[in-house]
mmCIF file of C-alpha atoms in Angstrom:
data_model
loop_
_atom_site.group_PDB
_atom_site.id
_atom_site.type_symbol
_atom_site.label_atom_id
_atom_site.label_comp_id
_atom_site.label_asym_id
_atom_site.label_seq_id
_atom_site.Cartn_x
_atom_site.Cartn_y
_atom_site.Cartn_z
ATOM 1 C CA MET A 274 252.139 -83.672 87.585
ATOM 2 C CA ALA A 275 252.399 -82.992 83.576
ATOM 3 C CA LYS A 276 255.223 -81.870 81.634
ATOM 4 C CA ILE A 277 254.854 -78.550 80.484
ATOM 5 C CA VAL A 278 256.159 -76.227 77.670
ATOM 6 C CA ILE A 279 255.579 -72.675 78.184
ATOM 7 C CA PHE A 280 254.847 -70.019 75.471
ATOM 8 C CA GLY A 281 256.798 -66.960 75.378
ATOM 9 C CA VAL A 282 260.471 -66.185 75.997
ATOM 10 C CA ASN A 283 259.597 -62.897 77.820
ATOM 11 C CA ASP A 284 259.101 -61.669 81.589
ATOM 12 C CA LEU A 285 255.957 -63.788 82.399
ATOM 13 C CA ALA A 286 257.277 -67.086 80.918
ATOM 14 C CA GLU A 287 260.778 -66.322 83.147
ATOM 15 C CA LEU A 288 258.098 -66.315 85.919
ATOM 16 C CA ALA A 289 256.394 -68.551 85.364
ATOM 17 C CA HIS A 290 259.014 -71.025 84.600
ATOM 18 C CA TYR A 291 260.050 -69.914 88.169
ATOM 19 C CA TYR A 292 257.193 -70.581 89.626
ATOM 20 C CA LEU A 293 256.314 -73.927 88.225
ATOM 21 C CA THR A 294 259.779 -75.047 89.336
ATOM 22 C CA THR A 295 259.653 -73.956 92.581
ATOM 23 C CA ASP A 296 256.139 -74.176 93.805
ATOM 24 C CA SER A 297 254.400 -76.910 91.771
ATOM 25 C CA ASP A 298 254.914 -80.648 90.471
ATOM 26 C CA HIS A 299 254.976 -79.866 87.384
ATOM 27 C CA GLU A 300 258.068 -80.454 85.139
ATOM 28 C CA VAL A 301 259.116 -77.403 82.673
ATOM 29 C CA VAL A 302 260.026 -79.164 79.721
ATOM 30 C CA ALA A 303 260.615 -76.312 77.092
ATOM 31 C CA PHE A 304 259.350 -72.814 75.661
ATOM 32 C CA THR A 305 257.661 -72.179 72.644
ATOM 33 C CA VAL A 306 257.211 -69.262 70.277
ATOM 34 C CA HIS A 307 255.467 -68.554 66.601
ATOM 35 C CA ARG A 308 258.935 -69.037 64.337
ATOM 36 C CA GLU A 309 259.280 -65.328 63.860
ATOM 37 C CA TYR A 310 259.832 -64.667 66.541
ATOM 38 C CA LYS A 311 262.292 -67.232 67.516
ATOM 39 C CA LYS A 312 265.986 -65.854 67.898
ATOM 40 C CA ALA A 313 267.325 -69.000 69.647
ATOM 41 C CA ASP A 314 267.228 -71.981 70.263
ATOM 42 C CA THR A 315 267.165 -72.338 73.777
ATOM 43 C CA TYR A 316 265.964 -70.448 76.501
ATOM 44 C CA LYS A 317 266.561 -70.620 80.737
ATOM 45 C CA ASP A 318 268.886 -73.838 79.252
ATOM 46 C CA LEU A 319 265.635 -75.411 77.768
ATOM 47 C CA PRO A 320 265.034 -76.234 74.265
ATOM 48 C CA LEU A 321 262.875 -73.246 72.509
ATOM 49 C CA VAL A 322 260.968 -74.780 70.105
ATOM 50 C CA ASP A 323 258.876 -73.247 66.997
ATOM 51 C CA PHE A 324 255.280 -72.985 67.721
ATOM 52 C CA GLU A 325 254.386 -73.946 64.546
ATOM 53 C CA ASN A 326 256.149 -77.675 65.006
ATOM 54 C CA ILE A 327 255.283 -78.438 68.898
ATOM 55 C CA SER A 328 253.001 -81.208 68.107
ATOM 56 C CA ARG A 329 255.718 -82.907 66.379
ATOM 57 C CA VAL A 330 258.722 -82.555 68.779
ATOM 58 C CA TYR A 331 256.139 -82.548 72.026
ATOM 59 C CA PRO A 332 253.042 -84.444 70.992
ATOM 60 C CA ASN A 333 249.583 -83.328 72.528
ATOM 61 C CA ASN A 334 249.206 -87.093 74.281
ATOM 62 C CA ASP A 335 251.822 -86.450 76.007
ATOM 63 C CA TYR A 336 252.695 -82.443 77.112
ATOM 64 C CA LYS A 337 250.639 -79.700 78.013
ATOM 65 C CA LEU A 338 251.174 -75.997 77.349
ATOM 66 C CA PHE A 339 251.154 -73.105 79.988
ATOM 67 C CA ALA A 340 250.791 -69.468 77.768
ATOM 68 C CA PRO A 341 250.915 -66.836 80.539
ATOM 69 C CA MET A 342 251.183 -63.593 78.231
ATOM 70 C CA ILE A 343 250.299 -59.892 79.565
ATOM 71 C CA GLY A 344 247.003 -58.313 78.468
ATOM 72 C CA THR A 345 248.209 -57.001 75.166
ATOM 73 C CA LYS A 346 245.249 -56.144 72.400
ATOM 74 C CA MET A 347 242.974 -56.565 75.961
ATOM 75 C CA ASN A 348 243.943 -60.309 76.682
ATOM 76 C CA ARG A 349 243.106 -61.242 72.692
ATOM 77 C CA LEU A 350 246.612 -61.978 72.180
ATOM 78 C CA ARG A 351 246.965 -64.485 74.805
ATOM 79 C CA GLU A 352 243.642 -65.711 73.509
ATOM 80 C CA LYS A 353 244.633 -66.256 70.395
ATOM 81 C CA VAL A 354 247.739 -68.444 71.137
ATOM 82 C CA TYR A 355 245.227 -70.450 74.013
ATOM 83 C CA ASN A 356 243.014 -71.437 71.127
ATOM 84 C CA GLU A 357 245.761 -72.240 68.309
ATOM 85 C CA GLY A 358 246.965 -74.569 71.422
ATOM 86 C CA LYS A 359 243.479 -75.738 71.666
ATOM 87 C CA SER A 360 243.024 -76.084 68.038
ATOM 88 C CA LEU A 361 246.118 -78.765 67.957
ATOM 89 C CA GLY A 362 244.817 -80.681 70.672
ATOM 90 C CA TYR A 363 246.971 -79.668 73.688
ATOM 91 C CA ASP A 364 245.610 -79.665 77.301
ATOM 92 C CA PHE A 365 246.380 -76.282 79.304
ATOM 93 C CA ILE A 366 247.745 -76.420 83.039
ATOM 94 C CA SER A 367 246.609 -73.673 85.409
ATOM 95 C CA TYR A 368 249.098 -72.216 88.157
ATOM 96 C CA ILE A 369 247.803 -71.265 91.767
ATOM 97 C CA SER A 370 250.583 -69.912 94.101
ATOM 98 C CA SER A 371 250.705 -72.532 97.229
ATOM 99 C CA LYS A 372 249.971 -68.902 98.906
ATOM 100 C CA ALA A 373 247.058 -67.663 97.617
ATOM 101 C CA THR A 374 244.044 -68.586 99.893
ATOM 102 C CA LEU A 375 241.288 -70.384 97.952
ATOM 103 C CA PHE A 376 237.805 -71.819 99.235
ATOM 104 C CA ASP A 377 236.974 -75.241 96.426
ATOM 105 C CA ASN A 378 236.635 -72.243 93.693
ATOM 106 C CA GLN A 379 235.841 -73.830 90.549
ATOM 107 C CA ILE A 380 238.410 -72.023 88.239
ATOM 108 C CA GLY A 381 239.553 -72.814 84.427
ATOM 109 C CA ASP A 382 242.589 -73.610 82.486
ATOM 110 C CA ASN A 383 245.729 -71.303 81.817
ATOM 111 C CA CYS A 384 245.239 -69.567 84.558
ATOM 112 C CA PHE A 385 248.252 -67.503 86.677
ATOM 113 C CA ILE A 386 247.083 -66.948 90.074
ATOM 114 C CA LEU A 387 250.226 -65.817 92.406
ATOM 115 C CA GLU A 388 250.871 -64.928 95.825
ATOM 116 C CA ASN A 389 248.714 -63.438 98.283
ATOM 117 C CA ASN A 390 244.998 -63.656 95.890
ATOM 118 C CA THR A 391 242.349 -64.174 98.365
ATOM 119 C CA ILE A 392 239.583 -66.034 96.390
ATOM 120 C CA GLN A 393 236.674 -66.023 98.590
ATOM 121 C CA PRO A 394 233.573 -68.797 98.759
ATOM 122 C CA PHE A 395 231.274 -69.077 95.618
ATOM 123 C CA THR A 396 233.606 -67.371 93.112
ATOM 124 C CA THR A 397 234.168 -68.962 89.579
ATOM 125 C CA ILE A 398 237.152 -68.202 87.499
ATOM 126 C CA GLY A 399 236.761 -69.346 83.818
ATOM 127 C CA ASN A 400 239.356 -69.576 81.372
ATOM 128 C CA ASN A 401 242.786 -67.700 80.576
ATOM 129 C CA VAL A 402 242.840 -65.387 83.693
ATOM 130 C CA ILE A 403 245.708 -63.631 85.089
ATOM 131 C CA LEU A 404 245.402 -62.466 88.660
ATOM 132 C CA TRP A 405 248.682 -60.993 89.578
ATOM 133 C CA SER A 406 249.841 -60.639 93.396
ATOM 134 C CA GLY A 407 247.374 -59.303 96.292
ATOM 135 C CA ASN A 408 243.950 -59.107 94.746
ATOM 136 C CA HIS A 409 240.555 -59.335 97.201
ATOM 137 C CA ILE A 410 238.311 -61.238 94.852
ATOM 138 C CA GLY A 411 234.916 -61.170 96.694
ATOM 139 C CA HIS A 412 232.195 -63.850 97.354
ATOM 140 C CA HIS A 413 229.323 -64.944 95.098
ATOM 141 C CA SER A 414 231.330 -63.514 91.891
ATOM 142 C CA VAL A 415 232.085 -64.721 88.552
ATOM 143 C CA ILE A 416 235.159 -63.824 86.848
ATOM 144 C CA LYS A 417 234.690 -64.975 83.407
ATOM 145 C CA ASP A 418 237.761 -65.894 80.174
ATOM 146 C CA HIS A 419 240.608 -64.041 78.880
ATOM 147 C CA ILE A 420 240.933 -61.221 81.691
ATOM 148 C CA PHE A 421 243.696 -59.721 83.197
ATOM 149 C CA PHE A 422 243.882 -58.443 86.646
ATOM 150 C CA THR A 423 246.708 -56.410 88.190
ATOM 151 C CA SER A 424 247.553 -55.971 91.907
ATOM 152 C CA HIS A 425 245.914 -55.184 94.811
ATOM 153 C CA VAL A 426 242.406 -55.081 93.315
ATOM 154 C CA VAL A 427 239.505 -54.585 95.410
ATOM 155 C CA MET A 428 236.292 -56.922 94.110
ATOM 156 C CA SER A 429 233.812 -57.047 96.322
ATOM 157 C CA GLY A 430 230.806 -59.416 96.293
ATOM 158 C CA HIS A 431 228.508 -60.219 93.622
ATOM 159 C CA CYS A 432 230.035 -58.645 90.640
ATOM 160 C CA VAL A 433 230.494 -59.954 87.438
ATOM 161 C CA ILE A 434 233.724 -59.476 85.043
ATOM 162 C CA GLU A 435 232.903 -60.445 81.989
ATOM 163 C CA ASN A 436 235.416 -61.294 79.020
ATOM 164 C CA TYR A 437 238.728 -59.346 77.718
ATOM 165 C CA CYS A 438 238.606 -56.612 80.943
ATOM 166 C CA VAL A 439 242.125 -55.464 82.507
ATOM 167 C CA LEU A 440 241.903 -54.276 85.854
ATOM 168 C CA GLY A 441 244.651 -51.796 86.909
ATOM 169 C CA VAL A 442 246.881 -51.609 90.288
ATOM 170 C CA ASN A 443 244.766 -50.715 93.177
ATOM 171 C CA ALA A 444 240.982 -50.565 91.379
ATOM 172 C CA THR A 445 238.267 -50.908 93.279
ATOM 173 C CA ILE A 446 234.743 -52.318 92.540
ATOM 174 C CA ARG A 447 231.653 -52.335 94.183
ATOM 175 C CA ASP A 448 229.481 -55.230 95.403
ATOM 176 C CA GLY A 449 226.874 -56.195 92.782
ATOM 177 C CA VAL A 450 228.537 -54.562 89.826
ATOM 178 C CA THR A 451 228.770 -55.814 86.250
ATOM 179 C CA VAL A 452 232.243 -54.642 84.294
ATOM 180 C CA ALA A 453 231.244 -54.898 80.966
ATOM 181 C CA GLU A 454 233.094 -56.718 78.001
ATOM 182 C CA GLY A 455 236.261 -55.301 77.113
ATOM 183 C CA SER A 456 236.265 -52.570 79.744
ATOM 184 C CA PHE A 457 240.016 -51.034 81.173
ATOM 185 C CA ILE A 458 239.736 -50.357 84.225
ATOM 186 C CA ALA A 459 242.938 -47.725 85.242
ATOM 187 C CA MET A 460 244.847 -47.612 88.077
ATOM 188 C CA ALA A 461 243.015 -46.805 91.136
ATOM 189 C CA ALA A 462 240.205 -46.446 89.680
ATOM 190 C CA SER A 463 236.654 -46.724 91.830
ATOM 191 C CA ILE A 464 233.615 -48.664 89.889
ATOM 192 C CA THR A 465 230.582 -47.673 91.717
ATOM 193 C CA LYS A 466 228.271 -49.009 88.732
ATOM 194 C CA ASN A 467 228.114 -51.281 85.963
ATOM 195 C CA THR A 468 230.298 -50.228 82.911
ATOM 196 C CA GLU A 469 229.548 -49.678 79.252
ATOM 197 C CA ALA A 470 231.235 -52.558 76.802
ATOM 198 C CA TRP A 471 234.558 -51.931 74.957
ATOM 199 C CA SER A 472 234.881 -48.447 77.277
ATOM 200 C CA PHE A 473 237.907 -47.121 79.618
ATOM 201 C CA TYR A 474 237.453 -46.110 83.425
ATOM 202 C CA LYS A 475 239.548 -44.101 84.868
ATOM 203 C CA GLY A 476 239.290 -41.942 88.728
ATOM 204 C CA ASN A 477 237.268 -41.886 92.115
ATOM 205 C CA PRO A 478 234.273 -42.494 91.221
ATOM 206 C CA ALA A 479 235.595 -43.436 88.052
ATOM 207 C CA VAL A 480 234.086 -42.113 84.696
ATOM 208 C CA LYS A 481 234.329 -43.140 81.668
ATOM 209 C CA SER A 482 236.449 -41.732 78.931
ATOM 210 C CA ASP A 483 236.294 -41.086 75.187
ATOM 211 C CA ARG A 484 238.694 -43.867 74.514
ATOM 212 C CA SER A 485 237.501 -46.544 73.294
ATOM 213 C CA THR A 486 239.754 -50.150 74.287
ATOM 214 C CA ARG A 487 238.719 -51.787 70.956
ATOM 215 C CA ASP A 488 241.610 -50.537 69.331
ATOM 216 C CA MET A 489 244.214 -51.161 72.592
#
């Protein structure tokens, strides 16, 4: 068990508080945001502190962080907060639902893995990854860092998901495919071959649009 400070005061922070409170041994003691976004002194009846002052109030030798933020700017905003916390010497926890199915998978920190995810054997997951509910994560695959899976994504075996990817609801990834860095896979898109970096894909079978994800 660890004492946890959650970054954020939005829906994901509220959900993280619920999941950690009802489905983990961790104790949530406070929330934190950057000073410019702090509009109150409490959230969910717990202290809300400036992130700039967190080391003074909740030192890193006694507390850990959790930053379950949405995939804004292709997960780079969540990466920024993650790196800021690391630079302050904090460890991040991961939350893995008791209703998810795993097989001794290697999973990094600051991951938020919700109910009904099936993560098959010999698949690894990096740092700062969100798997919303109901995804199928195929065997012998690699999910790298700073990635967001929405719900009911089917990823077949022997796939690689590179950094900074976002996968929409009901997207399907064929076996053996590499989803390149910064790929955005739209809702219900079917990926049958390797993608190109920082590109947007939609349709079934999916095609690359003219839109670059670097500016998303």
